[in-house]
Short mmCIF file of C-alpha atoms in Angstrom, two decimals:
data_model
loop_
_atom_site.label_atom_id
_atom_site.label_comp_id
_atom_site.label_asym_id
_atom_site.label_seq_id
_atom_site.Cartn_x
_atom_site.Cartn_y
_atom_site.Cartn_z
CA MET A 1 0.00 0.00 0.00
CA THR A 2 1.26 3.47 -0.85
CA GLU A 3 1.96 6.10 1.81
CA LYS A 4 -1.07 8.00 0.56
CA GLY A 5 -3.19 4.87 0.95
CA LYS A 6 -1.91 4.29 4.48
CA LYS A 7 -2.68 7.85 5.50
CA GLU A 8 -6.17 7.54 4.03
CA MET A 9 -6.76 4.28 5.92
CA SER A 10 -5.40 5.69 9.18
CA SER A 11 -7.63 8.77 8.95
CA ARG A 12 -10.90 6.85 8.60
CA GLY A 13 -13.51 6.81 11.35
CA LEU A 14 -13.32 4.24 14.12
CA GLU A 15 -16.24 2.07 12.96
CA GLU A 16 -14.88 2.02 9.42
CA LYS A 17 -11.52 0.88 10.74
CA ILE A 18 -13.16 -1.83 12.84
CA ASN A 19 -15.18 -3.12 9.88
CA PHE A 20 -12.09 -3.15 7.66
CA SER A 21 -10.24 -5.20 10.28
CA LYS A 22 -13.16 -7.61 10.48
CA ASN A 23 -12.98 -8.13 6.71
CA ILE A 24 -9.28 -8.99 6.99
CA ILE A 25 -10.13 -11.46 9.75
CA ARG A 26 -12.96 -13.06 7.77
CA GLU A 27 -10.68 -13.53 4.79
CA ALA A 28 -7.99 -15.10 6.96
CA ILE A 29 -10.38 -17.50 8.69
CA GLU A 30 -11.89 -18.61 5.38
CA ARG A 31 -8.44 -19.15 3.89
CA PHE A 32 -6.62 -20.83 6.78
CA ASN A 33 -9.36 -22.30 9.02
CA ASP A 34 -7.82 -24.17 11.98
CA ARG A 35 -4.28 -23.58 10.67
CA LEU A 36 -4.57 -19.98 11.86
CA VAL A 37 -3.50 -18.99 15.39
CA ILE A 38 -3.66 -15.65 17.21
CA ALA A 39 -0.57 -14.27 18.94
CA TRP A 40 -1.91 -12.83 22.20
CA THR A 41 0.48 -10.97 24.52
CA GLY A 42 -2.12 -9.68 26.96
CA GLY A 43 -1.38 -6.10 25.85
CA LYS A 44 -3.92 -3.52 24.72
CA ASP A 45 -3.39 -4.12 20.99
CA SER A 46 -3.49 -7.91 20.99
CA THR A 47 -6.48 -7.97 23.36
CA THR A 48 -8.30 -5.58 21.01
CA MET A 49 -7.39 -7.88 18.11
CA LEU A 50 -8.67 -10.88 20.07
CA TRP A 51 -11.95 -9.02 20.67
CA LEU A 52 -12.21 -8.37 16.93
CA TYR A 53 -11.70 -12.08 16.24
CA LYS A 54 -14.24 -13.03 18.92
CA THR A 55 -16.82 -10.60 17.51
CA THR A 56 -16.19 -11.56 13.88
CA CYS A 57 -16.34 -15.29 14.63
CA ALA A 58 -19.60 -14.85 16.53
CA GLU A 59 -21.09 -12.96 13.58
CA SER A 60 -19.88 -15.62 11.12
CA GLY A 61 -20.69 -18.68 13.20
CA LYS A 62 -17.03 -19.72 13.20
CA PRO A 63 -15.00 -21.04 16.14
CA LEU A 64 -12.47 -18.68 17.69
CA PRO A 65 -8.93 -19.65 16.63
CA ARG A 66 -6.47 -20.85 19.24
CA CYS A 67 -4.23 -18.27 20.91
CA LEU A 68 -0.50 -18.42 21.46
CA PHE A 69 0.88 -16.80 24.61
CA ILE A 70 4.68 -16.60 24.60
CA ASN A 71 6.13 -16.64 28.12
CA GLU A 72 9.64 -15.24 27.75
CA GLY A 73 10.48 -15.83 31.41
CA ASP A 74 9.87 -12.36 32.83
CA VAL A 75 6.17 -11.60 32.47
CA PHE A 76 4.41 -9.03 34.65
CA PRO A 77 2.07 -10.85 37.08
CA GLU A 78 -0.61 -8.32 36.12
CA ILE A 79 -0.43 -9.56 32.52
CA LEU A 80 -0.80 -13.17 33.65
CA GLU A 81 -3.83 -12.21 35.75
CA HIS A 82 -5.37 -10.35 32.81
CA VAL A 83 -4.80 -13.23 30.40
CA ASP A 84 -6.29 -15.73 32.84
CA ALA A 85 -9.35 -13.55 33.44
CA VAL A 86 -10.04 -12.97 29.73
CA LYS A 87 -9.41 -16.64 28.97
CA LYS A 88 -12.24 -17.58 31.33
CA MET A 89 -14.54 -14.72 30.34
CA TRP A 90 -14.26 -15.29 26.59
CA GLU A 91 -13.60 -19.06 26.67
CA VAL A 92 -10.28 -18.71 24.87
CA GLN A 93 -8.11 -21.72 24.11
CA ILE A 94 -4.56 -20.66 24.99
CA ILE A 95 -1.34 -22.47 24.20
CA GLU A 96 1.56 -21.20 26.30
CA LEU A 97 4.92 -21.29 24.55
CA LYS A 98 8.22 -21.26 26.45
CA ASN A 99 11.84 -22.10 25.77
CA ASP A 100 12.22 -24.51 28.68
CA ASP A 101 15.73 -25.46 27.61
CA VAL A 102 16.89 -21.94 28.51
CA LEU A 103 14.54 -21.34 31.44
CA ASN A 104 15.65 -24.52 33.19
CA LYS A 105 19.19 -23.15 33.31
CA ILE A 106 18.45 -19.84 35.04
CA LYS A 107 16.85 -18.62 38.26
CA GLN A 108 16.73 -14.89 37.64
CA ILE A 109 17.48 -12.12 35.14
CA GLY A 110 21.22 -11.79 34.57
CA ASP A 111 22.11 -15.43 35.22
CA ILE A 112 24.78 -16.75 32.86
CA VAL A 113 23.74 -19.33 30.26
CA LYS A 114 26.50 -21.38 28.65
CA VAL A 115 25.89 -22.09 24.98
CA ASP A 116 27.38 -25.60 25.25
CA ASP A 117 24.67 -26.48 27.78
CA LEU A 118 21.84 -25.71 25.34
CA ASN A 119 20.13 -28.24 23.09
CA GLU A 120 21.08 -28.52 19.45
CA ARG A 121 18.18 -26.45 18.16
CA ASN A 122 19.02 -23.50 20.38
CA LYS A 123 22.68 -23.76 19.41
CA ARG A 124 21.70 -23.67 15.73
CA GLU A 125 19.45 -20.68 16.30
CA LEU A 126 22.29 -18.77 17.97
CA GLU A 127 24.54 -19.61 15.02
CA HIS A 128 21.77 -18.44 12.69
CA ILE A 129 21.73 -14.97 14.27
CA GLY A 130 25.53 -14.77 14.27
CA PHE A 131 26.00 -15.13 18.02
CA LYS A 132 29.54 -16.47 18.56
CA GLU A 133 30.09 -16.04 22.29
CA LYS A 134 30.37 -19.04 24.62
CA GLU A 135 27.83 -17.66 27.08
CA PHE A 136 25.32 -14.87 27.60
CA ALA A 137 23.53 -13.20 30.49
CA PHE A 138 19.83 -14.07 30.44
CA GLU A 139 17.75 -11.03 29.48
CA PRO A 140 14.64 -11.77 27.42
CA GLU A 141 14.74 -8.56 25.39
CA SER A 142 18.42 -8.63 24.47
CA PHE A 143 19.16 -9.59 20.86
CA GLU A 144 19.93 -13.24 21.60
CA GLY A 145 17.39 -13.40 24.45
CA ASN A 146 14.53 -12.09 22.31
CA HIS A 147 15.32 -14.59 19.58
CA LEU A 148 15.61 -17.61 21.88
CA MET A 149 12.73 -16.76 24.20
CA LYS A 150 10.15 -15.41 21.74
CA THR A 151 10.93 -16.14 18.10
CA VAL A 152 12.26 -19.69 18.52
CA PRO A 153 9.25 -21.03 20.52
CA MET A 154 6.90 -19.58 17.91
CA LYS A 155 8.93 -21.05 15.06
CA LEU A 156 8.91 -24.49 16.69
CA PHE A 157 5.15 -24.37 17.22
CA ILE A 158 4.55 -23.39 13.60
CA GLU A 159 6.79 -26.23 12.38
CA ASP A 160 5.47 -28.91 14.74
CA ASN A 161 1.78 -28.10 14.18
CA ARG A 162 1.80 -27.27 10.46
CA ILE A 163 0.49 -23.78 11.17
CA GLU A 164 -0.17 -21.74 8.04
CA ALA A 165 -0.93 -18.32 9.54
CA VAL A 166 -0.19 -16.31 12.69
CA SER A 167 -2.24 -13.21 13.44
CA THR A 168 -0.39 -10.37 15.18
CA ALA A 169 -1.54 -6.97 16.47
CA ILE A 170 1.18 -4.69 15.12
CA ARG A 171 0.33 -1.19 13.87
CA TRP A 172 1.96 1.11 11.34
CA ASP A 173 2.29 3.97 13.81
CA GLU A 174 3.74 1.89 16.64
CA GLN A 175 7.33 1.36 15.54
CA GLU A 176 9.47 2.46 12.59
CA ALA A 177 10.34 -1.13 11.65
CA ARG A 178 6.64 -1.94 11.15
CA LYS A 179 5.60 0.95 8.91
CA GLU A 180 6.08 -1.01 5.65
CA GLU A 181 3.98 -4.00 6.72
CA VAL A 182 0.95 -5.29 4.78
CA TYR A 183 -2.20 -7.01 6.00
CA LEU A 184 -1.27 -10.47 4.72
CA SER A 185 2.50 -10.93 4.73
CA GLU A 186 4.20 -14.10 3.50
CA ARG A 187 7.11 -15.29 5.68
CA ASN A 188 9.82 -17.92 5.45
CA ASN A 189 11.75 -19.92 8.05
CA PRO A 190 9.25 -21.43 8.62
CA PRO A 191 6.85 -20.68 5.76
CA HIS A 192 3.61 -19.09 6.96
CA THR A 193 1.48 -15.97 6.53
CA ARG A 194 1.31 -13.13 9.01
CA VAL A 195 -2.22 -11.77 9.33
CA GLN A 196 -2.10 -8.18 10.61
CA PRO A 197 -5.60 -6.70 10.89
CA LEU A 198 -4.73 -3.69 13.06
CA LEU A 199 -2.13 -1.99 10.88
CA HIS A 200 -4.31 1.07 10.23
CA PHE A 201 -5.23 1.61 13.87
CA ARG A 202 -3.55 4.40 15.79
CA GLU A 203 -2.84 4.21 19.51
CA ARG A 204 -5.79 6.50 20.17
CA ASP A 205 -8.05 4.21 18.12
CA ILE A 206 -7.10 1.27 20.31
CA TRP A 207 -8.12 3.08 23.47
CA ASN A 208 -11.30 4.44 21.88
CA THR A 209 -12.27 0.89 20.88
CA ILE A 210 -11.46 -0.48 24.35
CA HIS A 211 -13.58 2.15 26.07
CA LYS A 212 -16.47 2.11 23.62
CA TYR A 213 -16.85 -1.67 23.66
CA LYS A 214 -15.71 -2.21 27.26
CA ILE A 215 -12.85 -4.49 26.27
CA PRO A 216 -10.92 -5.65 29.36
CA CYS A 217 -7.31 -4.48 29.59
CA CYS A 218 -4.34 -5.04 31.85
CA SER A 219 -4.33 -2.93 35.03
CA LEU A 220 -0.80 -1.68 34.32
CA TYR A 221 -2.15 0.77 31.74
CA GLU A 222 -4.12 2.58 34.42
CA LEU A 223 -0.87 3.01 36.37
CA GLY A 224 0.75 4.87 33.47
CA TYR A 225 2.36 2.18 31.32
CA ARG A 226 1.74 2.68 27.58
CA SER A 227 3.52 -0.33 26.06
CA LEU A 228 4.21 -3.62 27.85
CA GLY A 229 7.19 -5.91 27.36
CA ALA A 230 9.38 -7.96 29.69
CA ARG A 231 9.13 -6.79 33.30
CA CYS A 232 12.87 -6.13 33.65
CA SER A 233 13.00 -3.67 30.76
CA THR A 234 9.57 -2.02 30.80
CA HIS A 235 8.94 1.19 32.72
CA LYS A 236 6.26 3.83 32.95
CA ASN A 237 7.07 7.45 32.27
CA SER A 238 3.88 8.89 33.73
CA ASP A 239 1.57 8.30 36.69
CA ILE A 240 -1.61 9.02 34.76
CA PRO A 241 -3.50 6.33 32.83
CA ALA A 242 -2.12 5.56 29.38
CA TRP A 243 -5.20 6.80 27.52
CA LYS A 244 -5.01 10.21 29.25
CA GLN A 245 -1.44 10.85 28.18
CA ASP A 246 -0.36 12.88 25.14
CA LEU A 247 -0.56 9.97 22.71
CA GLU A 248 -0.18 12.07 19.60
CA ASN A 249 3.00 13.91 20.56
CA THR A 250 5.00 11.51 22.75
CA PRO A 251 6.57 8.13 21.82
CA GLU A 252 4.46 5.11 22.69
CA ARG A 253 7.37 2.74 23.36
CA VAL A 254 9.68 5.10 25.26
CA GLY A 255 9.19 2.95 28.37
CA ARG A 256 10.44 -0.18 26.61
CA GLY A 257 14.06 -1.36 26.46
CA GLN A 258 15.62 1.00 23.93
CA HIS A 259 18.33 -1.45 22.85
CA LYS A 260 15.59 -3.67 21.48
CA GLU A 261 13.89 -0.74 19.79
CA LYS A 262 17.12 0.04 17.92
CA ILE A 263 17.46 -3.51 16.58
CA MET A 264 13.76 -4.11 15.88
CA GLU A 265 14.32 -4.29 12.11
CA GLN A 266 16.92 -7.01 12.58
CA LEU A 267 14.74 -8.94 15.06
CA ARG A 268 11.77 -8.84 12.71
CA SER A 269 13.88 -10.13 9.80
CA LEU A 270 14.55 -13.19 11.95
CA GLY A 271 10.85 -13.85 12.58
CA TYR A 272 9.94 -11.63 15.54
CA MET A 273 6.55 -9.87 15.55
#
């Protein structure tokens, strides 16, 4: 889509944006059926996307696709509480993905993991990203940590379950590395399609949808967090609720680990969301 087309899409009214997203979802469900899964982080965007799937499936008489929740080893307890509550409320089937091979070798953030102690798949994945050190300090949003703890579990699930599509809640305005994305994006290693029905939503649209349709959201947003990642590298930069902050003139992800933000393009080329 051209820049002009993106701007036109992003400037549409909220209901028009919602209906467009529903059309993307309908197309994806018809095309992929039970080979489609939803990546659900428990954040505001992915919970809004899950609501869109729930609503669209109810309208179409289709079952809600399974959800993948990637536990990178340092999840806010508030996110876990939110995910559990929504799971029960909406009767969501959740598959939790973890890299147990790494997690079994650490007790806390910063513990040293020796590459020789990892299984062969994790060793190959580190070679694939060009990591040549003999050990690393465990931090789930470092370059090697993000790949091992998030991308690798998702890749393994796709391979082992013959998944054809993964739906993610990324937006054009959220991060520079995502501004060129399209609604249905073909990926390799492993081959699958990324379904991205929220690309045209702005941060303000997400909150307007949440409040209008009373979509449940994690309590951390009310405390001032705007974007949620691993607990060790996520901070709030305000004490007022996220939706009351200056969303249009301040960076959404300023409270996230900035090292990861700088290498987002590289992470996404390796399969990250």
